[in-house]
XYZ file of C-alpha atoms in Angstrom:
653
model
C -85.038 13.661 -27.688
C -81.246 14.606 -27.745
C -78.716 11.842 -27.757
C -76.046 11.907 -25.002
C -72.539 12.592 -25.678
C -70.270 9.601 -26.060
C -68.372 8.533 -22.844
C -65.030 8.856 -24.538
C -65.667 12.668 -25.306
C -67.182 13.313 -21.573
C -63.996 11.738 -19.762
C -61.487 13.530 -22.100
C -63.231 16.927 -21.614
C -62.305 19.340 -18.821
C -64.829 21.376 -16.948
C -64.303 24.107 -19.498
C -65.016 21.666 -22.229
C -61.433 21.311 -23.406
C -59.563 17.889 -23.820
C -56.570 17.295 -21.438
C -53.172 16.892 -23.133
C -52.587 13.733 -21.283
C -55.534 11.778 -20.172
C -53.890 10.400 -16.784
C -55.375 9.273 -14.508
C -57.975 8.398 -16.840
C -61.517 9.972 -16.862
C -64.504 7.953 -17.050
C -62.795 5.036 -15.363
C -63.160 3.626 -11.993
C -61.070 1.629 -9.679
C -57.724 0.189 -10.772
C -58.639 0.742 -14.595
C -58.515 4.523 -13.767
C -54.727 3.983 -13.110
C -53.813 1.890 -15.816
C -52.337 3.874 -18.757
C -53.865 3.328 -22.152
C -51.832 1.779 -24.960
C -51.619 5.168 -26.579
C -50.111 6.779 -23.434
C -47.563 3.829 -23.005
C -46.586 3.995 -26.771
C -46.231 7.808 -26.573
C -44.219 7.659 -23.438
C -41.874 5.080 -24.928
C -41.457 7.075 -28.136
C -40.793 10.120 -26.122
C -38.156 8.442 -23.997
C -36.387 6.802 -27.071
C -36.592 10.031 -28.796
C -35.014 12.020 -25.869
C -32.195 9.489 -25.476
C -31.652 9.518 -29.173
C -31.413 13.404 -29.031
C -29.064 13.299 -26.168
C -26.822 10.750 -27.751
C -26.683 12.827 -31.004
C -25.893 15.882 -28.993
C -23.227 14.264 -26.994
C -21.585 12.573 -30.035
C -21.536 15.904 -31.833
C -20.137 17.861 -28.839
C -17.299 15.442 -27.775
C -14.318 15.494 -30.082
C -11.192 13.204 -29.969
C -8.513 15.258 -28.076
C -4.892 15.515 -29.306
C -3.257 12.277 -28.647
C 0.143 13.909 -28.429
C -0.873 15.263 -24.894
C -0.139 11.891 -23.599
C 3.541 12.004 -24.528
C 4.062 15.107 -22.258
C 5.236 13.228 -19.294
C 7.284 14.638 -16.317
C 9.545 12.684 -13.942
C 8.420 12.776 -10.239
C 10.878 14.586 -8.022
C 11.515 13.826 -4.599
C 13.059 16.320 -1.890
C 14.799 15.832 1.133
C 13.391 17.510 4.469
C 15.636 20.528 3.787
C 14.139 21.145 0.564
C 17.004 19.852 -1.589
C 16.471 17.298 -4.440
C 16.847 13.846 -3.288
C 16.089 12.063 -6.779
C 14.040 12.266 -9.860
C 11.991 9.304 -10.987
C 10.548 9.720 -14.364
C 7.674 7.974 -16.368
C 10.326 7.653 -18.983
C 10.721 3.844 -18.686
C 8.485 3.475 -21.666
C 9.337 2.518 -25.319
C 6.764 2.669 -27.943
C 6.876 -0.408 -30.251
C 4.737 -1.199 -33.365
C 2.269 -3.973 -33.265
C 4.653 -6.077 -35.424
C 7.114 -6.253 -32.531
C 4.356 -7.399 -30.135
C 3.988 -11.230 -30.495
C 0.554 -12.560 -31.256
C 0.690 -14.501 -27.937
C 0.856 -11.088 -26.165
C -2.020 -9.659 -28.048
C -4.218 -12.869 -27.671
C -3.527 -13.022 -23.927
C -4.578 -9.314 -23.439
C -7.775 -9.743 -25.497
C -8.690 -12.902 -23.732
C -8.245 -11.388 -20.259
C -9.470 -7.901 -20.825
C -12.084 -7.897 -23.587
C -12.815 -11.018 -25.463
C -15.294 -9.212 -27.946
C -12.612 -6.411 -28.777
C -12.381 -7.125 -32.356
C -16.165 -7.093 -32.879
C -17.591 -4.517 -30.353
C -18.160 -0.787 -31.131
C -15.354 0.224 -28.592
C -17.902 0.322 -25.637
C -19.749 -2.149 -23.433
C -23.319 -0.888 -22.393
C -23.481 -3.638 -19.609
C -20.116 -2.339 -18.423
C -21.104 1.251 -18.724
C -24.111 0.601 -16.526
C -21.994 -1.408 -13.975
C -19.535 1.538 -13.918
C -22.080 4.113 -13.166
C -23.534 1.988 -10.313
C -20.108 1.459 -8.855
C -19.425 5.199 -9.308
C -22.550 5.838 -7.392
C -21.387 3.551 -4.567
C -17.975 5.197 -4.508
C -16.209 2.006 -5.767
C -13.815 1.282 -8.562
C -15.301 1.939 -11.966
C -12.599 0.306 -14.265
C -13.918 -3.183 -14.260
C -16.388 -2.781 -17.171
C -14.033 -0.842 -19.505
C -13.184 -2.239 -23.091
C -9.737 -2.247 -24.311
C -10.746 0.913 -26.392
C -12.021 2.741 -23.440
C -8.935 1.836 -21.293
C -6.865 3.177 -24.106
C -8.855 6.347 -24.323
C -8.449 6.839 -20.612
C -4.636 6.128 -20.801
C -4.139 8.516 -23.714
C -6.562 11.308 -23.724
C -8.307 11.790 -20.355
C -7.570 12.210 -16.741
C -7.774 9.437 -14.253
C -10.413 11.035 -12.203
C -13.467 8.931 -11.515
C -16.245 11.456 -12.415
C -19.487 11.170 -14.330
C -18.168 13.718 -16.845
C -14.882 11.826 -17.584
C -16.887 8.831 -17.976
C -19.291 10.182 -20.614
C -16.437 11.719 -22.435
C -14.640 8.360 -22.444
C -17.853 6.747 -23.911
C -18.200 9.074 -26.874
C -14.360 9.198 -27.564
C -14.370 5.416 -27.688
C -17.139 5.379 -30.065
C -15.580 7.772 -32.401
C -12.072 6.289 -31.993
C -13.529 2.791 -32.808
C -14.832 4.249 -36.117
C -11.674 6.097 -37.056
C -8.831 3.878 -36.010
C -8.311 0.225 -36.809
C -8.653 -2.284 -33.954
C -4.985 -3.122 -34.424
C -3.784 0.556 -33.906
C -5.984 0.811 -30.826
C -4.507 -2.421 -29.378
C -1.161 -1.096 -30.192
C -1.798 2.094 -28.528
C -3.132 0.381 -25.403
C -0.325 -2.102 -24.887
C 2.078 0.939 -25.342
C 0.569 2.927 -22.683
C -0.505 0.513 -20.057
C 0.851 0.368 -16.717
C 2.437 -3.246 -15.806
C 4.056 -2.123 -12.356
C 7.705 -2.363 -11.766
C 8.013 1.354 -13.054
C 7.070 0.077 -16.430
C 4.700 1.829 -18.871
C 3.969 -0.167 -21.976
C 4.616 -3.767 -23.098
C 8.378 -3.220 -24.054
C 9.348 -1.785 -20.618
C 7.307 -4.448 -19.061
C 9.107 -7.403 -20.725
C 12.507 -5.990 -19.795
C 11.463 -5.350 -16.185
C 9.985 -8.829 -15.665
C 11.844 -10.989 -17.946
C 14.811 -9.024 -19.257
C 13.982 -9.567 -22.810
C 12.227 -7.308 -25.661
C 8.545 -7.787 -26.029
C 8.986 -9.801 -29.301
C 10.739 -12.607 -27.577
C 7.792 -13.243 -24.985
C 6.238 -16.677 -25.126
C 2.618 -17.290 -24.510
C 3.191 -18.268 -20.699
C 5.101 -15.000 -20.046
C 2.574 -13.211 -21.960
C -0.196 -14.432 -19.893
C 1.490 -13.243 -16.593
C 2.144 -9.794 -17.975
C -1.554 -9.708 -19.068
C -2.454 -10.700 -15.400
C -0.695 -7.436 -14.057
C -2.920 -5.279 -16.178
C -5.589 -6.152 -13.427
C -3.261 -4.412 -10.894
C 0.360 -4.808 -10.426
C 0.306 -4.076 -6.828
C -1.765 -7.288 -6.606
C -0.473 -9.478 -9.227
C 3.282 -8.874 -9.425
C 4.327 -12.317 -7.924
C 7.614 -10.978 -6.499
C 5.828 -8.708 -4.039
C 4.478 -11.125 -1.504
C 3.430 -14.623 -1.088
C -0.192 -13.485 -1.499
C 0.634 -11.745 -4.678
C 2.404 -14.802 -5.935
C -0.740 -16.880 -5.260
C -3.041 -14.560 -7.001
C -0.670 -14.214 -9.970
C -0.429 -17.990 -10.514
C -4.410 -18.262 -10.293
C -4.846 -15.621 -12.925
C -2.003 -16.652 -15.203
C -3.643 -20.000 -15.480
C -7.152 -18.486 -15.920
C -5.923 -16.427 -18.758
C -4.320 -19.445 -20.554
C -7.600 -21.307 -20.053
C -9.565 -18.255 -21.287
C -7.553 -18.289 -24.507
C -8.559 -21.745 -25.177
C -12.235 -20.952 -24.530
C -11.955 -18.002 -26.793
C -10.444 -20.126 -29.644
C -7.223 -18.251 -29.381
C -5.151 -21.277 -28.325
C -5.478 -24.932 -28.856
C -5.811 -27.163 -25.835
C -2.590 -28.919 -26.930
C -0.703 -25.728 -26.838
C -2.234 -24.820 -23.424
C -0.859 -28.125 -21.982
C 2.717 -27.224 -22.737
C 2.570 -24.325 -20.312
C 2.053 -25.883 -16.836
C 4.834 -24.241 -15.149
C 4.561 -20.922 -13.931
C 6.958 -18.434 -15.599
C 8.702 -16.976 -12.669
C 9.877 -13.532 -13.512
C 13.361 -12.180 -12.431
C 13.573 -10.336 -9.047
C 12.449 -6.563 -9.283
C 15.078 -4.186 -10.132
C 14.917 -0.346 -10.145
C 16.925 2.415 -11.890
C 20.183 3.606 -10.762
C 18.503 6.749 -9.576
C 17.004 4.441 -6.816
C 20.287 2.884 -5.738
C 21.328 2.665 -2.109
C 18.657 3.714 0.184
C 17.021 6.116 -2.340
C 14.602 3.234 -3.637
C 13.539 2.282 -0.131
C 12.782 6.035 0.744
C 10.913 6.641 -2.641
C 8.664 3.290 -1.943
C 7.862 4.291 1.559
C 6.861 7.868 0.446
C 4.851 6.395 -2.528
C 3.053 3.882 -0.311
C 2.189 6.780 2.142
C 0.713 8.850 -0.820
C -1.325 6.169 -2.147
C -2.734 5.268 1.219
C -3.481 8.898 1.999
C -4.661 10.477 -1.231
C -6.336 7.688 -3.046
C -3.986 8.014 -5.999
C -3.227 4.584 -7.489
C 0.408 3.664 -7.980
C 0.021 3.723 -11.577
C -1.376 7.346 -11.408
C 1.594 8.472 -9.376
C 4.021 6.904 -11.762
C 2.692 8.881 -14.460
C 4.833 11.702 -13.374
C 4.562 15.378 -12.821
C 4.606 15.370 -9.097
C 6.712 17.278 -6.589
C 7.077 15.233 -3.375
C 8.506 16.665 -0.348
C 9.596 14.058 2.383
C 10.406 14.065 6.065
C 13.725 12.389 5.310
C 16.889 14.018 6.616
C 19.757 13.338 4.367
C 22.484 13.262 7.082
C 20.738 10.924 9.144
C 19.994 8.567 6.320
C 23.634 8.522 5.346
C 24.818 8.360 8.921
C 22.522 5.281 9.554
C 23.653 3.581 6.466
C 27.354 4.032 7.258
C 26.722 2.676 10.923
C 25.131 -0.420 9.671
C 27.950 -1.022 7.045
C 30.886 -0.294 9.553
C 29.450 -2.490 12.283
C 28.521 -5.395 10.134
C 31.814 -5.162 8.229
C 33.725 -5.282 11.378
C 31.752 -8.106 12.989
C 30.689 -10.525 10.009
C 32.953 -12.643 7.862
C 30.659 -14.310 5.451
C 33.755 -16.070 3.721
C 34.885 -17.619 7.051
C 31.460 -18.473 8.652
C 28.522 -19.659 6.771
C 26.300 -18.413 9.607
C 27.453 -14.909 8.695
C 25.723 -15.138 5.328
C 22.368 -14.022 4.401
C 22.182 -11.460 7.328
C 19.800 -8.615 6.955
C 19.624 -5.336 8.894
C 16.481 -2.915 8.960
C 16.398 0.260 10.892
C 14.076 3.287 11.042
C 14.240 6.666 12.946
C 11.118 8.422 13.834
C 10.623 11.942 15.495
C 8.437 11.662 18.651
C 6.928 15.071 18.719
C 4.956 14.387 15.366
C 5.686 10.962 14.006
C 8.062 12.100 11.080
C 10.187 9.215 9.659
C 13.714 10.869 9.639
C 15.595 8.017 8.264
C 15.395 4.307 7.114
C 17.812 1.628 6.429
C 16.060 -0.911 4.109
C 18.726 -3.158 2.987
C 22.246 -3.000 1.272
C 21.061 -1.573 -1.978
C 17.517 -1.062 -3.235
C 18.708 -1.956 -6.745
C 20.057 -5.364 -5.563
C 17.914 -6.195 -2.530
C 14.467 -4.880 -3.180
C 12.620 -5.814 0.092
C 12.513 -3.227 2.458
C 13.921 -4.303 5.811
C 12.618 -1.362 7.573
C 9.142 -2.141 6.630
C 8.915 -5.736 6.363
C 7.028 -8.443 8.193
C 7.453 -11.654 9.613
C 10.249 -10.889 12.282
C 9.073 -11.382 15.745
C 9.698 -8.651 18.213
C 10.858 -10.447 21.199
C 11.853 -8.386 24.325
C 11.161 -5.105 22.518
C 7.561 -5.997 23.049
C 7.661 -6.221 26.750
C 7.443 -2.382 27.762
C 4.010 -2.558 26.343
C 3.153 -5.255 28.887
C 4.507 -2.983 31.416
C 2.526 0.005 30.216
C -0.598 -2.026 30.384
C 0.195 -3.102 33.945
C 0.826 0.551 34.904
C -2.435 1.768 33.159
C -4.310 -0.525 35.450
C -6.246 -2.238 32.382
C -7.970 -4.753 34.561
C -11.589 -3.712 33.944
C -11.247 -1.798 37.271
C -10.431 1.993 37.927
C -7.049 3.036 36.904
C -4.483 2.492 39.580
C -2.750 5.791 40.532
C 0.871 5.144 40.379
C 3.592 7.572 39.832
C 7.435 7.852 39.295
C 7.907 8.398 42.940
C 5.558 5.552 43.957
C 5.933 2.822 41.162
C 3.988 -0.340 41.182
C 5.445 -3.064 43.602
C 6.295 -5.249 40.588
C 8.733 -2.402 39.385
C 12.209 -3.864 40.518
C 11.195 -7.406 39.403
C 10.010 -6.309 35.982
C 13.081 -4.021 35.556
C 15.352 -6.762 36.349
C 13.386 -9.249 33.950
C 14.153 -6.616 31.209
C 17.761 -6.372 31.867
C 18.177 -10.095 31.770
C 15.487 -10.637 29.106
C 13.580 -13.246 31.397
C 10.288 -14.389 30.072
C 8.624 -15.967 32.989
C 7.519 -12.741 34.847
C 5.919 -11.373 31.651
C 4.177 -14.649 31.056
C 2.789 -14.237 34.582
C 1.961 -10.666 34.009
C -0.048 -11.582 30.828
C -2.113 -14.072 32.918
C -2.753 -11.401 35.692
C -3.837 -8.378 33.479
C -4.957 -10.213 30.386
C -3.532 -10.416 26.901
C -6.293 -8.064 25.418
C -5.073 -5.283 27.752
C -1.538 -5.690 26.458
C -2.583 -6.028 22.927
C -4.792 -2.726 23.217
C -1.915 -0.898 24.695
C 0.749 -1.893 22.076
C -1.802 -0.861 19.277
C -2.572 2.441 21.097
C 1.088 3.038 21.174
C 1.452 2.720 17.495
C 1.824 -0.930 16.494
C -0.392 -2.264 13.796
C -3.266 -4.599 14.956
C -2.613 -6.610 11.833
C 1.045 -7.414 13.330
C -0.175 -8.761 16.418
C 0.221 -12.383 17.214
C -2.416 -14.871 18.566
C -3.510 -14.180 22.097
C -1.706 -17.058 23.997
C 0.585 -17.588 26.733
C 3.819 -16.464 24.775
C 2.140 -13.201 23.531
C 3.558 -10.883 26.181
C 7.055 -12.040 25.408
C 7.068 -10.719 21.906
C 5.662 -13.281 19.367
C 4.022 -10.168 17.456
C 5.851 -8.917 14.291
C 5.995 -5.208 13.978
C 8.016 -3.350 11.488
C 11.034 -1.325 12.444
C 9.060 1.830 11.474
C 6.090 1.043 13.635
C 8.320 -0.192 16.616
C 10.326 3.107 16.416
C 7.129 4.977 16.267
C 5.545 3.065 19.335
C 8.577 3.740 21.478
C 8.326 7.397 20.468
C 5.086 7.547 22.362
C 6.949 6.850 25.659
C 9.199 9.691 24.711
C 6.203 11.998 23.876
C 4.572 11.605 27.288
C 2.013 9.061 26.017
C 0.815 11.097 23.049
C 0.946 8.914 19.765
C 1.470 10.163 16.416
C 1.219 7.814 13.218
C 4.383 7.620 11.225
C 4.313 9.802 8.150
C 6.971 10.474 5.308
C 5.409 13.154 3.116
C 4.784 16.709 4.002
C 3.461 17.990 0.629
C 2.573 16.663 -2.830
C 2.275 19.086 -5.726
C 1.201 18.611 -9.390
C 1.558 21.570 -11.716
C 2.187 23.880 -8.782
C -0.916 22.787 -6.907
C -1.250 20.849 -3.772
C -2.736 17.405 -3.853
C -5.106 17.162 -0.714
C -5.245 14.339 1.791
C -1.853 14.617 3.521
C -2.772 16.621 6.330
C -1.167 15.030 9.362
C -3.815 14.270 11.983
C -2.938 15.633 15.435
C -1.682 13.437 18.277
C -3.983 11.240 20.345
C -3.498 10.046 23.939
C -2.271 6.410 23.830
C -1.992 6.502 27.708
C -1.495 9.164 30.429
C 1.807 11.047 30.848
C 2.081 9.371 34.081
C 2.117 5.961 32.625
C 4.650 7.067 30.017
C 6.780 8.531 32.710
C 6.878 5.256 34.915
C 7.771 3.048 31.845
C 10.317 5.738 30.688
C 11.833 5.545 34.230
C 12.179 1.770 34.077
C 13.782 1.768 30.688
C 16.385 4.516 31.996
C 17.361 2.010 34.679
C 17.614 -0.821 31.995
C 19.816 1.554 30.094
C 22.039 2.387 33.081
C 22.538 -1.350 33.615
C 23.452 -2.221 30.004
C 25.652 0.830 29.466
C 23.852 2.759 26.626
C 23.083 5.658 29.086
C 27.001 6.130 29.403
C 27.106 6.239 25.705
C 24.300 8.864 24.970
C 23.043 10.822 27.762
C 19.349 11.494 27.784
C 18.821 8.390 25.838
C 17.260 4.814 26.727
C 17.859 1.179 25.899
C 17.002 -2.487 26.224
C 18.641 -5.546 24.665
C 17.684 -9.241 23.930
C 19.498 -11.389 26.225
C 20.500 -14.989 26.580
C 16.838 -15.984 27.614
C 15.657 -14.924 24.065
C 16.355 -17.954 21.835
C 15.215 -15.993 18.806
C 15.890 -15.870 14.991
C 16.230 -12.175 15.242
C 17.912 -9.430 17.297
C 16.261 -5.998 17.964
C 17.355 -2.899 19.792
C 15.188 0.327 20.221
C 16.625 3.390 21.586
C 15.036 6.877 21.968
C 15.623 10.400 23.261
C 13.250 13.262 23.329
C 14.080 14.107 19.637
C 14.340 10.683 18.022
C 13.416 7.085 18.430
C 15.412 4.414 16.639
C 14.560 0.790 16.077
C 17.025 -1.625 14.586
C 16.476 -5.243 13.745
C 18.841 -8.116 12.400
C 17.807 -11.422 11.074
C 18.848 -14.037 8.539
C 16.792 -14.690 5.425
C 17.698 -16.695 2.353
C 16.150 -15.239 -0.793
C 13.184 -17.413 -1.717
C 12.625 -18.823 1.576
C 10.059 -17.253 3.778
C 11.337 -18.874 7.112
C 13.990 -16.915 8.900
C 17.258 -18.760 9.625
C 18.845 -19.226 12.820
C 21.075 -16.624 14.473
C 23.327 -19.096 16.368
C 26.918 -18.501 15.472
C 26.256 -15.195 13.769
C 29.313 -13.041 14.353
C 31.249 -15.721 16.061
C 30.713 -17.163 19.732
C 30.828 -13.797 21.580
C 28.083 -11.929 19.515
C 25.264 -13.517 21.707
C 23.536 -14.868 18.615
C 23.964 -11.486 16.785
C 22.377 -9.677 19.474
C 25.430 -7.259 20.023
C 25.137 -5.849 16.400
C 21.854 -3.779 16.734
C 22.924 -1.928 19.829
C 26.418 -1.253 18.304
C 24.732 0.058 15.200
C 22.541 2.360 17.434
C 25.692 3.474 19.265
C 27.532 4.262 15.984
C 24.613 6.048 14.518
C 24.245 8.177 17.709
C 28.075 9.188 17.344
C 29.912 6.699 19.676
C 32.826 5.546 17.830
C 34.210 2.938 20.313
C 33.232 -0.731 20.655
C 30.031 -1.179 22.519
C 29.144 -4.595 24.149
C 25.997 -5.322 26.165
C 27.736 -4.932 29.327
C 27.731 -1.919 31.636
C 30.422 0.459 30.279
C 30.362 2.756 33.169
C 27.998 5.101 34.892
C 26.482 8.193 33.544
C 25.163 11.163 35.482
C 22.336 10.240 37.949
C 19.785 12.058 35.924
C 20.861 10.872 32.403
C 17.910 9.104 30.777
C 18.891 6.368 28.540
C 15.719 4.910 27.255
C 16.106 2.065 24.551
C 14.777 -1.122 24.206
C 16.738 -4.181 23.145
C 17.184 -6.942 20.469
C 14.226 -9.370 20.419
C 12.050 -10.657 17.399
C 10.279 -8.220 15.209
C 8.402 -6.782 12.059
C 5.812 -4.144 10.764
């Protein structure tokens, strides 16, 4: 009798009698065992995977070569243009001085290694865990820089673009491996410290040492070095001079880096204990090409670009961009001259201590599209770096009240909109108009209780103010405790001039690099903040206010409101608009290094109404009026003249 075939031969054979190349699912097995791969299959799969990866690695390593390092030296300046196309200024990525490692103190090298890549001197130039994390983050659309070694960051700074793509990341991986084999670690660290962005327009450690401490890199002590190492994580977040939040973050990371040096064996605990006082850097200064108002204009344009395009500040600072702005040269100069002439005539810092530390900020916005036409950010961007036109922390006071009126007229009470018109205004119209003229608060407090604080806040935000600048919703909210910037205040009033259609403020019309446009700057269309009827009623009320305080007689077809005696504030505001431009002006006192505003009592003498006369005088001078303007009615204008301006109160962005 013939012996049956072995089971293993039977289950490996096909119907035609041939064996399958891969016996899966397994023949001759039943249940779960049929789906469990054999050890031969597992081993074969593992070897195939490893072999494929090794082949891909070998292919990639062979195909990717180290680019020409000199390409990184071909830096261009960024050129900024006025609205008429003429050149405003050129800001180059030239604030960079290459220094050898011998002129970079060991303290600086140790701080950077401890903070950025503790295994720098022993790793192969890449971090596998960091690469996996970067790929995952890239897939999520998040930042991919966190897992990079110092070698990889140097490669990205020197040889590659800043694009966050898989192709660029793969090239960075292989170039880093090759570079780590062909360059010494010291040369890589030297290159990294000479190409990295530290903020303050500074590329490289030498420029950074001067920008933050006014000394060459070789003179940095370990404490100063730790702060500069902290800025490598992002100067926008860790330059302590930019904001209180930045300062807190910088102090925390500075301390962490010093502790990290101890943990890494790069500093003794005894030496660490000698650095307990935060090394405050000097105030930020900028090049002479940024003098006067230019520095403020450039920074507003840069902020708009980084917000809209996704470019980081350090990428923009690499240069080669052509930036066409909305700023009009004549208006910028005229606004600056108006501020200087009015304050010079009315303030006497030598005679009155209350006239010291007075700051002025102003912005001009075009109602039909939101273009920022002019700014006044301070006396000089190279000496007073904070931009008063785009600052925060100054309460708006009476300039906020028209938004409460708009909310009333819009009927935001949870009911159907009330159908009022210019000919049949709300019954509260006369009282509210009188309250605006006298800056009385009680009617607006009552208005807030009547229609609700949320309705008023929503109307103000819809008009163009930022929600982040809104004050807590409480009894005083309708009288102006919120803190919008001059730019945003001018923009929100422009909504009244534009028949209720709101445009977000913008400052850049085109961004080009190597002749090609950079996307993301397309200005969105206007949106309806409230109906034309609502805008017309509020506009009519502000015309009446302007007629009473005299601004209508100065500038026909304009409008105004001013802070009066009822506003016991630490700031003064004036907002005036025509159909072509909306101008917001704020005045306050702020001592350098102190976040609290100083009182305006006594500023400009006893007749200045706590400085309230200055913003409307600046506005009048800017609009071409050469006489002395006080907040009293200077005479009637034509009955149909429209003077729409809102007055000194408390304010910010």
